[in-house]
C-alpha cells in the first residue's frame, strides 16, 4: 500500500520504519498524538527521532514536536499530513444527534481496548468520563480473552488527597460497578517532593499539566507496583463535547464547534502528553477510548447544536454524552454520577493541592525574580511565581 498503509492503522503509535533495501525510512505519529514523538536535526545533517526530548537535546542543533497525524519521509525530507478527517477543516457538521449511535460508537471504542495480554485496570476519578469507561469495561469484560486470563472482576484505581471529592465519588462508582477498587492517597508534601521528577519525565513547564500530572505520576508508580501494566482512561471527552465550564459562554454552535476542533488539535501538548508520560515513566500503558479514530468521526459529525449548553432546558455540559448513557432499564451509572458537574483533575484530587503548590512556589521565587522574568525568559515569560518555579526546574533539565 506504500505510505497509505498508515491511514489503515487504528490506535496509538509512534514509529520509525526502515526500508533496508534502499536505506530510506518513514516516521509517523498517531492521529491525535496520544503517544509522544519529537524530531531533531544535527549539525552534521543527521535526523533524530525520539519519543522523549531528552533523547535529542544534547545532540541536535534544532528540535521540535513531531506533529500528530503526520508522517516524515527521508526521501522527501519533509512532513505530510496523513490524517484528514472531515472535522479537521472546522466546517460545521449537520448529522442529527442520535443517542444510540453515539452510545454504540463509544462502547465499540472501549471494547476494542480490551484486547490485551497483560494485567490491566481502569483509572476511575468518579467523574462522568472515567465512570463511563469503567462501566462499559465492567459490562463487557466477562466474555473476553483478557477475563479468562486475568479474571472477570475489573480493577479500578483512584488518587487524591485524604478526603478529596474524587476519592469519595470513585468509591461510590466502584461499589456500584463491583470493581476491585484501589485508593491511593498522597499528601501535598508528597506531591511537592515529586515535582522535579514529574517535570523531568513529562518535559513541559505548562502549569496546569504539571498540577495534574503529579498525582497521576504518583498513582502510576503504585499501579505498576501491583503488577498492572495497562490502564484505560477517560481523556479527550471534554475536548470533543465541549465539557469545560467556559463552554457555557459559547455564543453559538459554530463557535462551539470550532473551539472543540482547536482543543482536539492541541491535546498532544496537554492532556495526551500528561496521560502518556506520567504513566510511561513507570512502564505503564494508558489507553484512551474517547480518542478512538472512529469514535471521533462519529462525535464530531454531530450537529454542534446538540453540544450547546442550555441551562433553561437543563442541558448541562456534555449533555449529549450523558443522555446517550441514560438507560432506565439497564443503567450504566447512578443518575447523580451521570449528571455530576465537571471537576478539573487537579481540583478533584483535593482543593488544597493547588494552594499548596502556590505556597511552595512563593518560598522559592522572589518578587525581584518576577520583576526580571521577561529578561530571563523572553519566550513564554512566566507570569506567576508557580509558573516561574516550574520553568526554573525545566531549564535546569533542558537548558537547550
Short mmCIF file of C-alpha atoms in Angstrom, two decimals:
data_model
loop_
_atom_site.label_atom_id
_atom_site.label_comp_id
_atom_site.label_asym_id
_atom_site.label_seq_id
_atom_site.Cartn_x
_atom_site.Cartn_y
_atom_site.Cartn_z
CA UNK A 1 0.00 0.00 0.00
CA UNK A 2 3.02 2.32 0.16
CA UNK A 3 2.71 5.17 2.62
CA UNK A 4 -1.09 4.88 2.54
CA UNK A 5 -0.93 1.97 4.98
CA UNK A 6 -0.70 4.48 7.85
CA UNK A 7 -4.29 5.57 7.36
CA UNK A 8 -5.33 1.93 7.83
CA UNK A 9 -3.75 1.76 11.29
CA UNK A 10 -6.15 2.09 14.17
CA UNK A 11 -4.86 3.01 17.58
CA UNK A 12 -2.00 4.95 19.14
CA UNK A 13 1.51 4.77 17.79
CA UNK A 14 4.81 6.49 17.09
CA UNK A 15 7.29 4.65 14.93
CA UNK A 16 10.17 4.75 12.50
CA UNK A 17 10.06 2.17 9.72
CA UNK A 18 13.31 1.46 7.91
CA UNK A 19 13.36 0.04 4.40
CA UNK A 20 16.67 -1.86 4.28
CA UNK A 21 16.51 -2.27 0.51
CA UNK A 22 17.44 1.35 -0.13
CA UNK A 23 18.06 2.61 3.44
CA UNK A 24 15.11 5.00 3.34
CA UNK A 25 12.70 5.38 6.22
CA UNK A 26 9.40 6.90 7.22
CA UNK A 27 8.41 8.05 10.70
CA UNK A 28 4.81 8.61 11.77
CA UNK A 29 2.71 9.59 14.75
CA UNK A 30 -0.90 8.66 15.56
CA UNK A 31 -3.83 10.85 14.55
CA UNK A 32 -4.23 12.85 17.77
CA UNK A 33 -0.75 12.48 19.29
CA UNK A 34 -1.72 10.14 22.13
CA UNK A 35 1.87 8.90 22.16
CA UNK A 36 4.68 11.45 22.17
CA UNK A 37 7.26 11.99 19.41
CA UNK A 38 9.94 14.58 18.64
CA UNK A 39 12.25 15.22 15.72
CA UNK A 40 15.66 16.91 15.71
CA UNK A 41 18.43 17.83 13.28
CA UNK A 42 22.16 17.59 13.99
CA UNK A 43 24.84 19.93 12.58
CA UNK A 44 26.23 17.01 10.57
CA UNK A 45 22.95 16.70 8.64
CA UNK A 46 21.62 13.83 10.72
CA UNK A 47 17.92 13.49 11.56
CA UNK A 48 16.99 12.24 15.02
CA UNK A 49 13.60 10.92 16.12
CA UNK A 50 12.72 10.15 19.72
CA UNK A 51 9.68 9.71 21.93
CA UNK A 52 11.35 11.95 24.52
CA UNK A 53 13.05 15.34 24.31
CA UNK A 54 15.91 14.06 26.44
CA UNK A 55 16.88 11.74 23.57
CA UNK A 56 17.55 14.76 21.36
CA UNK A 57 18.53 17.82 23.33
CA UNK A 58 22.25 17.03 23.66
CA UNK A 59 22.88 16.09 20.03
CA UNK A 60 20.58 18.25 17.94
CA UNK A 61 21.03 21.84 16.91
CA UNK A 62 17.27 22.21 16.47
CA UNK A 63 14.37 20.04 17.61
CA UNK A 64 10.62 20.27 17.60
CA UNK A 65 7.41 18.35 18.28
CA UNK A 66 6.66 15.76 15.60
CA UNK A 67 3.15 16.87 14.55
CA UNK A 68 0.33 14.36 15.23
CA UNK A 69 -1.32 12.76 12.23
CA UNK A 70 1.79 13.33 10.10
CA UNK A 71 4.49 11.21 8.52
CA UNK A 72 8.07 12.20 7.79
CA UNK A 73 9.83 10.65 4.80
CA UNK A 74 13.59 10.54 4.33
CA UNK A 75 13.01 10.58 0.58
CA UNK A 76 11.35 13.99 0.62
CA UNK A 77 12.95 15.25 3.84
CA UNK A 78 9.61 16.69 4.88
CA UNK A 79 6.27 16.12 6.61
CA UNK A 80 2.98 15.07 5.09
CA UNK A 81 -0.34 15.01 6.93
CA UNK A 82 -1.92 11.56 6.60
CA UNK A 83 -4.88 12.22 8.96
CA UNK A 84 -7.51 14.28 7.12
CA UNK A 85 -10.92 13.74 8.75
CA UNK A 86 -13.86 15.98 7.80
CA UNK A 87 -13.77 17.87 11.14
CA UNK A 88 -10.17 18.98 10.60
CA UNK A 89 -11.27 21.79 8.29
CA UNK A 90 -13.62 23.04 11.06
CA UNK A 91 -16.59 23.02 8.66
CA UNK A 92 -19.84 22.89 10.66
CA UNK A 93 -21.34 19.33 10.58
CA UNK A 94 -25.06 18.64 10.32
CA UNK A 95 -25.73 14.98 11.24
CA UNK A 96 -28.70 14.87 13.67
CA UNK A 97 -27.87 13.69 17.19
CA UNK A 98 -28.80 10.05 17.78
CA UNK A 99 -28.06 8.94 21.36
CA UNK A 100 -27.93 5.23 20.45
CA UNK A 101 -25.45 5.77 17.60
CA UNK A 102 -23.18 7.74 19.96
CA UNK A 103 -23.52 5.11 22.68
CA UNK A 104 -22.70 2.24 20.33
CA UNK A 105 -19.67 4.07 18.92
CA UNK A 106 -18.23 4.66 22.38
CA UNK A 107 -18.92 1.12 23.57
CA UNK A 108 -17.07 -0.16 20.49
CA UNK A 109 -14.13 2.13 21.27
CA UNK A 110 -13.86 0.79 24.83
CA UNK A 111 -14.33 -2.88 23.85
CA UNK A 112 -11.59 -2.52 21.23
CA UNK A 113 -9.17 -1.58 24.02
CA UNK A 114 -9.87 -4.77 25.95
CA UNK A 115 -7.58 -6.68 23.59
CA UNK A 116 -4.67 -7.27 25.93
CA UNK A 117 -2.41 -9.99 27.20
CA UNK A 118 -1.25 -8.15 30.34
CA UNK A 119 -2.95 -7.41 33.70
CA UNK A 120 -4.96 -4.19 33.37
CA UNK A 121 -7.46 -1.89 35.05
CA UNK A 122 -9.27 1.43 34.69
CA UNK A 123 -8.49 4.86 36.09
CA UNK A 124 -11.58 5.99 37.99
CA UNK A 125 -11.92 9.55 39.32
CA UNK A 126 -15.68 9.29 39.83
CA UNK A 127 -16.34 11.93 37.15
CA UNK A 128 -18.50 11.24 34.11
CA UNK A 129 -15.80 10.21 31.63
CA UNK A 130 -13.81 7.74 33.71
CA UNK A 131 -17.02 6.33 35.23
CA UNK A 132 -18.45 5.59 31.76
CA UNK A 133 -15.20 3.93 30.72
CA UNK A 134 -15.28 1.79 33.89
CA UNK A 135 -18.97 0.94 33.47
CA UNK A 136 -18.60 -0.23 29.85
CA UNK A 137 -15.41 -2.15 30.65
CA UNK A 138 -17.10 -3.92 33.58
CA UNK A 139 -20.08 -4.85 31.35
CA UNK A 140 -18.08 -6.30 28.52
CA UNK A 141 -15.12 -7.83 30.33
CA UNK A 142 -16.63 -11.22 31.13
CA UNK A 143 -16.66 -12.60 27.59
CA UNK A 144 -13.17 -11.50 26.64
CA UNK A 145 -9.89 -13.37 26.42
CA UNK A 146 -8.49 -10.93 29.00
CA UNK A 147 -11.12 -12.05 31.52
CA UNK A 148 -10.20 -15.72 31.02
CA UNK A 149 -6.57 -14.84 31.62
CA UNK A 150 -6.82 -12.30 34.47
CA UNK A 151 -10.27 -12.86 35.97
CA UNK A 152 -13.62 -11.25 35.21
CA UNK A 153 -13.51 -8.72 38.04
CA UNK A 154 -12.29 -5.31 36.96
CA UNK A 155 -9.65 -3.41 38.97
CA UNK A 156 -10.13 0.35 39.33
CA UNK A 157 -7.67 2.97 40.59
CA UNK A 158 -8.10 6.44 42.05
CA UNK A 159 -5.75 9.03 43.57
CA UNK A 160 -6.40 12.03 45.81
CA UNK A 161 -5.58 13.89 48.99
CA UNK A 162 -7.25 12.48 52.11
CA UNK A 163 -10.99 13.26 51.90
CA UNK A 164 -10.89 14.63 48.33
CA UNK A 165 -14.02 14.80 46.08
CA UNK A 166 -12.59 12.27 43.60
CA UNK A 167 -11.89 9.58 46.22
CA UNK A 168 -15.44 9.81 47.54
CA UNK A 169 -17.10 9.77 44.10
CA UNK A 170 -14.84 7.00 42.76
CA UNK A 171 -15.58 4.79 45.77
CA UNK A 172 -19.30 5.16 45.11
CA UNK A 173 -18.95 4.28 41.41
CA UNK A 174 -16.66 1.33 42.22
CA UNK A 175 -19.24 -0.01 44.71
CA UNK A 176 -21.99 0.37 42.13
CA UNK A 177 -19.99 -1.43 39.42
CA UNK A 178 -18.50 -4.03 41.76
CA UNK A 179 -14.86 -3.38 40.81
CA UNK A 180 -11.84 -4.30 42.93
CA UNK A 181 -11.07 -0.72 43.91
CA UNK A 182 -7.65 0.64 44.83
CA UNK A 183 -7.48 4.05 46.50
CA UNK A 184 -4.17 5.89 46.70
CA UNK A 185 -3.79 8.93 48.92
CA UNK A 186 -0.92 11.39 48.81
CA UNK A 187 -0.05 14.50 50.83
CA UNK A 188 0.71 17.93 49.43
CA UNK A 189 4.32 17.34 50.52
CA UNK A 190 4.47 14.02 48.62
CA UNK A 191 3.40 15.91 45.52
CA UNK A 192 5.88 18.74 46.02
CA UNK A 193 8.68 16.21 46.55
CA UNK A 194 7.84 14.62 43.18
CA UNK A 195 7.66 17.86 41.11
CA UNK A 196 11.25 17.65 39.80
CA UNK A 197 10.81 14.03 38.69
CA UNK A 198 7.48 14.93 37.10
CA UNK A 199 8.96 17.79 35.04
CA UNK A 200 11.91 15.58 34.02
CA UNK A 201 9.52 12.90 32.73
CA UNK A 202 6.71 14.96 31.22
CA UNK A 203 9.07 17.52 29.66
CA UNK A 204 6.86 20.60 29.89
CA UNK A 205 6.60 23.70 32.10
CA UNK A 206 2.87 24.16 31.48
CA UNK A 207 1.32 24.92 34.88
CA UNK A 208 -1.98 23.04 34.52
CA UNK A 209 -0.26 19.99 33.03
CA UNK A 210 2.22 19.78 35.91
CA UNK A 211 -0.52 20.20 38.53
CA UNK A 212 -2.50 17.31 37.04
CA UNK A 213 0.48 15.12 36.10
CA UNK A 214 1.86 14.91 39.64
CA UNK A 215 -1.00 12.89 41.20
CA UNK A 216 -1.13 10.73 38.05
CA UNK A 217 2.63 10.14 38.23
CA UNK A 218 2.39 9.08 41.91
CA UNK A 219 -0.59 6.83 41.16
CA UNK A 220 1.15 5.18 38.18
CA UNK A 221 4.06 4.11 40.36
CA UNK A 222 1.66 2.42 42.79
CA UNK A 223 -0.35 0.77 39.98
CA UNK A 224 2.81 -0.63 38.38
CA UNK A 225 3.99 -1.99 41.74
CA UNK A 226 0.79 -4.10 41.82
CA UNK A 227 1.85 -5.80 38.58
CA UNK A 228 -0.69 -3.94 36.41
CA UNK A 229 0.72 -2.92 33.02
CA UNK A 230 -2.15 -1.20 31.20
CA UNK A 231 -4.93 1.19 32.24
CA UNK A 232 -7.91 2.59 30.34
CA UNK A 233 -8.51 6.29 30.92
CA UNK A 234 -11.08 8.99 30.12
CA UNK A 235 -9.02 11.73 28.42
CA UNK A 236 -10.41 13.57 25.40
CA UNK A 237 -14.12 13.76 26.21
CA UNK A 238 -14.11 17.41 27.32
CA UNK A 239 -12.41 18.50 24.11
CA UNK A 240 -14.81 16.56 21.86
CA UNK A 241 -18.04 17.51 23.64
CA UNK A 242 -17.22 21.00 24.94
CA UNK A 243 -17.10 19.81 28.53
CA UNK A 244 -15.09 22.62 30.12
CA UNK A 245 -17.11 25.12 32.10
CA UNK A 246 -16.13 28.03 29.84
CA UNK A 247 -18.16 26.36 27.07
CA UNK A 248 -21.20 27.80 28.91
CA UNK A 249 -20.20 31.05 27.23
CA UNK A 250 -20.26 29.69 23.65
CA UNK A 251 -22.26 32.31 21.72
CA UNK A 252 -23.43 29.90 19.00
CA UNK A 253 -22.96 26.37 17.68
CA UNK A 254 -20.43 27.46 15.03
CA UNK A 255 -18.06 28.95 17.62
CA UNK A 256 -18.53 25.93 19.88
CA UNK A 257 -17.64 23.53 17.07
CA UNK A 258 -14.55 25.50 16.04
CA UNK A 259 -13.37 25.58 19.65
CA UNK A 260 -13.78 21.79 20.05
CA UNK A 261 -11.73 21.31 16.85
CA UNK A 262 -8.98 23.55 18.19
CA UNK A 263 -8.99 21.75 21.56
CA UNK A 264 -8.62 18.32 19.94
CA UNK A 265 -5.74 19.58 17.78
CA UNK A 266 -3.92 20.82 20.91
CA UNK A 267 -4.43 17.65 23.01
CA UNK A 268 -0.93 16.33 22.20
CA UNK A 269 0.58 19.26 24.13
CA UNK A 270 -1.56 18.88 27.24
CA UNK A 271 -3.82 16.01 28.33
CA UNK A 272 -2.35 13.40 25.99
CA UNK A 273 1.16 14.41 26.98
CA UNK A 274 0.22 14.12 30.67
CA UNK A 275 -1.53 10.75 30.33
CA UNK A 276 1.19 9.25 28.14
CA UNK A 277 4.27 10.44 30.02
CA UNK A 278 3.01 10.25 33.62
CA UNK A 279 2.23 6.57 33.07
CA UNK A 280 5.14 5.71 30.74
CA UNK A 281 7.57 6.99 33.37
CA UNK A 282 6.75 3.80 35.28
CA UNK A 283 6.31 1.49 32.29
CA UNK A 284 2.51 1.67 32.43
CA UNK A 285 0.46 2.00 29.23
CA UNK A 286 -2.60 4.30 29.15
CA UNK A 287 -5.31 3.71 26.54
CA UNK A 288 -7.87 6.42 25.74
CA UNK A 289 -11.10 5.24 24.05
CA UNK A 290 -12.55 8.77 23.66
CA UNK A 291 -9.74 9.43 21.17
CA UNK A 292 -10.55 6.40 19.06
CA UNK A 293 -10.46 7.46 15.38
CA UNK A 294 -13.89 6.03 14.58
CA UNK A 295 -15.48 7.48 17.70
CA UNK A 296 -14.10 10.97 16.99
CA UNK A 297 -15.55 10.75 13.47
CA UNK A 298 -18.99 9.94 14.88
CA UNK A 299 -18.90 12.53 17.69
CA UNK A 300 -17.50 15.34 15.52
CA UNK A 301 -20.03 14.82 12.73
CA UNK A 302 -22.99 15.56 15.04
CA UNK A 303 -24.69 18.92 14.58
CA UNK A 304 -22.98 21.00 17.32
CA UNK A 305 -26.35 22.46 18.33
CA UNK A 306 -26.70 19.27 20.42
CA UNK A 307 -23.48 20.15 22.31
CA UNK A 308 -24.66 23.64 23.24
CA UNK A 309 -25.21 24.17 26.97
CA UNK A 310 -28.71 25.39 27.79
CA UNK A 311 -29.49 25.64 31.49
CA UNK A 312 -33.14 26.60 30.83
CA UNK A 313 -33.61 23.18 29.24
CA UNK A 314 -31.44 21.51 31.93
CA UNK A 315 -28.78 20.72 29.32
CA UNK A 316 -25.51 20.90 31.23
CA UNK A 317 -22.08 20.44 29.65
CA UNK A 318 -21.64 17.10 27.79
CA UNK A 319 -25.40 16.61 27.88
CA UNK A 320 -25.32 14.57 24.66
CA UNK A 321 -22.92 12.05 26.18
CA UNK A 322 -24.85 11.83 29.45
CA UNK A 323 -28.14 11.38 27.58
CA UNK A 324 -26.64 8.61 25.41
CA UNK A 325 -25.92 6.51 28.51
CA UNK A 326 -29.07 7.39 30.44
CA UNK A 327 -30.64 3.93 30.21
CA UNK A 328 -33.57 3.39 32.60
CA UNK A 329 -33.77 -0.38 32.04
CA UNK A 330 -30.07 -1.23 32.34
CA UNK A 331 -28.44 1.80 34.00
CA UNK A 332 -24.76 2.32 33.32
CA UNK A 333 -24.33 4.62 36.33
CA UNK A 334 -26.37 6.17 39.15
CA UNK A 335 -28.22 9.27 37.87
CA UNK A 336 -26.33 11.76 40.08
CA UNK A 337 -22.96 10.44 38.83
CA UNK A 338 -24.16 10.52 35.23
CA UNK A 339 -25.09 14.18 35.74
CA UNK A 340 -22.19 15.18 38.04
CA UNK A 341 -20.65 18.53 37.11
CA UNK A 342 -17.12 18.69 35.73
CA UNK A 343 -14.15 18.91 38.15
CA UNK A 344 -10.67 19.76 36.92
CA UNK A 345 -8.46 16.74 37.60
CA UNK A 346 -6.15 18.90 39.73
CA UNK A 347 -9.20 20.14 41.75
CA UNK A 348 -10.82 16.75 42.08
CA UNK A 349 -7.77 15.21 43.77
CA UNK A 350 -8.23 17.80 46.58
CA UNK A 351 -8.60 21.58 46.61
CA UNK A 352 -5.60 22.18 48.90
CA UNK A 353 -3.27 20.66 46.27
CA UNK A 354 -3.11 23.79 44.10
CA UNK A 355 -2.92 26.08 47.16
CA UNK A 356 0.00 24.01 48.42
CA UNK A 357 1.83 24.35 45.10
CA UNK A 358 1.35 28.12 45.04
CA UNK A 359 2.59 28.45 48.64
CA UNK A 360 5.66 26.34 47.84
CA UNK A 361 6.47 28.49 44.79
CA UNK A 362 6.17 31.64 46.97
CA UNK A 363 9.04 30.33 49.11
CA UNK A 364 11.33 29.80 46.12
CA UNK A 365 10.56 32.71 43.82
CA UNK A 366 11.07 36.29 45.00
CA UNK A 367 9.37 39.47 43.76
CA UNK A 368 12.73 40.56 42.36
CA UNK A 369 12.94 37.39 40.24
CA UNK A 370 9.45 38.08 38.86
CA UNK A 371 10.48 41.65 38.04
CA UNK A 372 13.20 40.35 35.72
CA UNK A 373 11.26 37.38 34.36
CA UNK A 374 10.97 38.85 30.84
CA UNK A 375 14.77 39.20 30.62
CA UNK A 376 15.47 35.69 31.89
CA UNK A 377 12.70 34.02 29.89
CA UNK A 378 11.83 36.21 26.87
CA UNK A 379 9.93 33.30 25.27
CA UNK A 380 6.68 32.33 27.06
CA UNK A 381 7.54 34.59 30.00
CA UNK A 382 6.09 33.12 33.24
CA UNK A 383 3.52 35.46 34.78
CA UNK A 384 3.07 33.76 38.16
CA UNK A 385 5.54 32.55 40.77
CA UNK A 386 4.30 28.98 40.32
CA UNK A 387 4.99 29.17 36.57
CA UNK A 388 8.45 30.68 37.24
CA UNK A 389 9.27 27.88 39.68
CA UNK A 390 8.40 25.15 37.15
CA UNK A 391 10.29 27.00 34.43
CA UNK A 392 13.47 27.09 36.54
CA UNK A 393 13.34 23.32 37.00
CA UNK A 394 12.61 22.77 33.31
CA UNK A 395 15.54 24.98 32.24
CA UNK A 396 17.85 23.03 34.52
CA UNK A 397 16.94 19.74 32.85
CA UNK A 398 16.61 21.10 29.31
CA UNK A 399 18.84 24.19 29.01
CA UNK A 400 18.78 24.00 25.21
#
